[in-house]
Amino acid sequence: MTRRMTEKEKMLAGEVYSAVDPELIEELMATREILYEYNSLRPSETTMANR
């Protein structure tokens, strides 16, 4: 029996995928949180930027 690819697997393979997949949305939001935190750093806060 062939297993269906997840939307993330399809995306990584360059195939057509659904961008509203809950797994992809969860990863997008986590990435946005990290980017927001990183972009809000003061220049003197380099230790946080290097995590």
C-alpha atoms as a printed R data frame, in Angstrom:
   type eleno elety resid chain resno      x      y      z
1  ATOM     1    CA   MET     A     1  0.000  0.000  0.000
2  ATOM     2    CA   THR     A     2  1.368  3.399 -0.980
3  ATOM     3    CA   ARG     A     3  1.477  6.085  1.692
4  ATOM     4    CA   ARG     A     4  0.167  9.530  0.727
5  ATOM     5    CA   MET     A     5  2.647 12.360  0.891
6  ATOM     6    CA   THR     A     6  2.037 15.104  3.432
7  ATOM     7    CA   GLU     A     7  1.609 18.638  2.161
8  ATOM     8    CA   LYS     A     8  5.063 19.468  3.526
9  ATOM     9    CA   GLU     A     9  6.597 16.536  1.650
10 ATOM    10    CA   LYS     A    10  4.863 17.699 -1.532
11 ATOM    11    CA   MET     A    11  6.159 21.239 -1.010
12 ATOM    12    CA   LEU     A    12  9.727 20.054 -0.442
13 ATOM    13    CA   ALA     A    13  9.504 17.853 -3.538
14 ATOM    14    CA   GLY     A    14  8.417 20.825 -5.659
15 ATOM    15    CA   GLU     A    15  4.939 19.418 -6.227
16 ATOM    16    CA   VAL     A    16  1.602 21.191 -5.959
17 ATOM    17    CA   TYR     A    17  0.538 21.427 -2.315
18 ATOM    18    CA   SER     A    18 -2.013 23.127 -0.099
19 ATOM    19    CA   ALA     A    19 -0.518 26.128  1.689
20 ATOM    20    CA   VAL     A    20 -3.368 26.133  4.202
21 ATOM    21    CA   ASP     A    21 -2.303 22.786  5.676
22 ATOM    22    CA   PRO     A    22 -2.303 23.014  9.513
23 ATOM    23    CA   GLU     A    23  1.260 21.640  9.774
24 ATOM    24    CA   LEU     A    24  2.591 24.279  7.373
25 ATOM    25    CA   ILE     A    25  0.670 27.089  9.070
26 ATOM    26    CA   GLU     A    26  2.044 26.013 12.464
27 ATOM    27    CA   GLU     A    27  5.608 26.100 11.130
28 ATOM    28    CA   LEU     A    28  4.999 29.461  9.464
29 ATOM    29    CA   MET     A    29  3.734 31.000 12.700
30 ATOM    30    CA   ALA     A    30  6.672 29.595 14.691
31 ATOM    31    CA   THR     A    31  9.070 31.043 12.114
32 ATOM    32    CA   ARG     A    32  7.353 34.431 12.235
33 ATOM    33    CA   GLU     A    33  7.665 34.473 16.036
34 ATOM    34    CA   ILE     A    34 11.402 33.789 15.822
35 ATOM    35    CA   LEU     A    35 11.906 36.421 13.112
36 ATOM    36    CA   TYR     A    36  9.958 39.011 15.072
37 ATOM    37    CA   GLU     A    37 12.056 38.340 18.156
38 ATOM    38    CA   TYR     A    38 15.295 38.461 16.151
39 ATOM    39    CA   ASN     A    39 14.377 41.672 14.320
40 ATOM    40    CA   SER     A    40 13.507 43.359 17.620
41 ATOM    41    CA   LEU     A    41 16.972 42.861 19.096
42 ATOM    42    CA   ARG     A    42 19.111 45.819 20.026
43 ATOM    43    CA   PRO     A    43 22.576 45.884 18.455
44 ATOM    44    CA   SER     A    44 24.068 45.154 21.885
45 ATOM    45    CA   GLU     A    45 22.038 41.941 22.207
46 ATOM    46    CA   THR     A    46 24.265 39.840 19.978
47 ATOM    47    CA   THR     A    47 24.202 36.800 22.251
48 ATOM    48    CA   MET     A    48 20.496 36.254 21.487
49 ATOM    49    CA   ALA     A    49 21.138 36.582 17.764
50 ATOM    50    CA   ASN     A    50 23.668 33.772 17.871
51 ATOM    51    CA   ARG     A    51 21.361 31.101 19.313
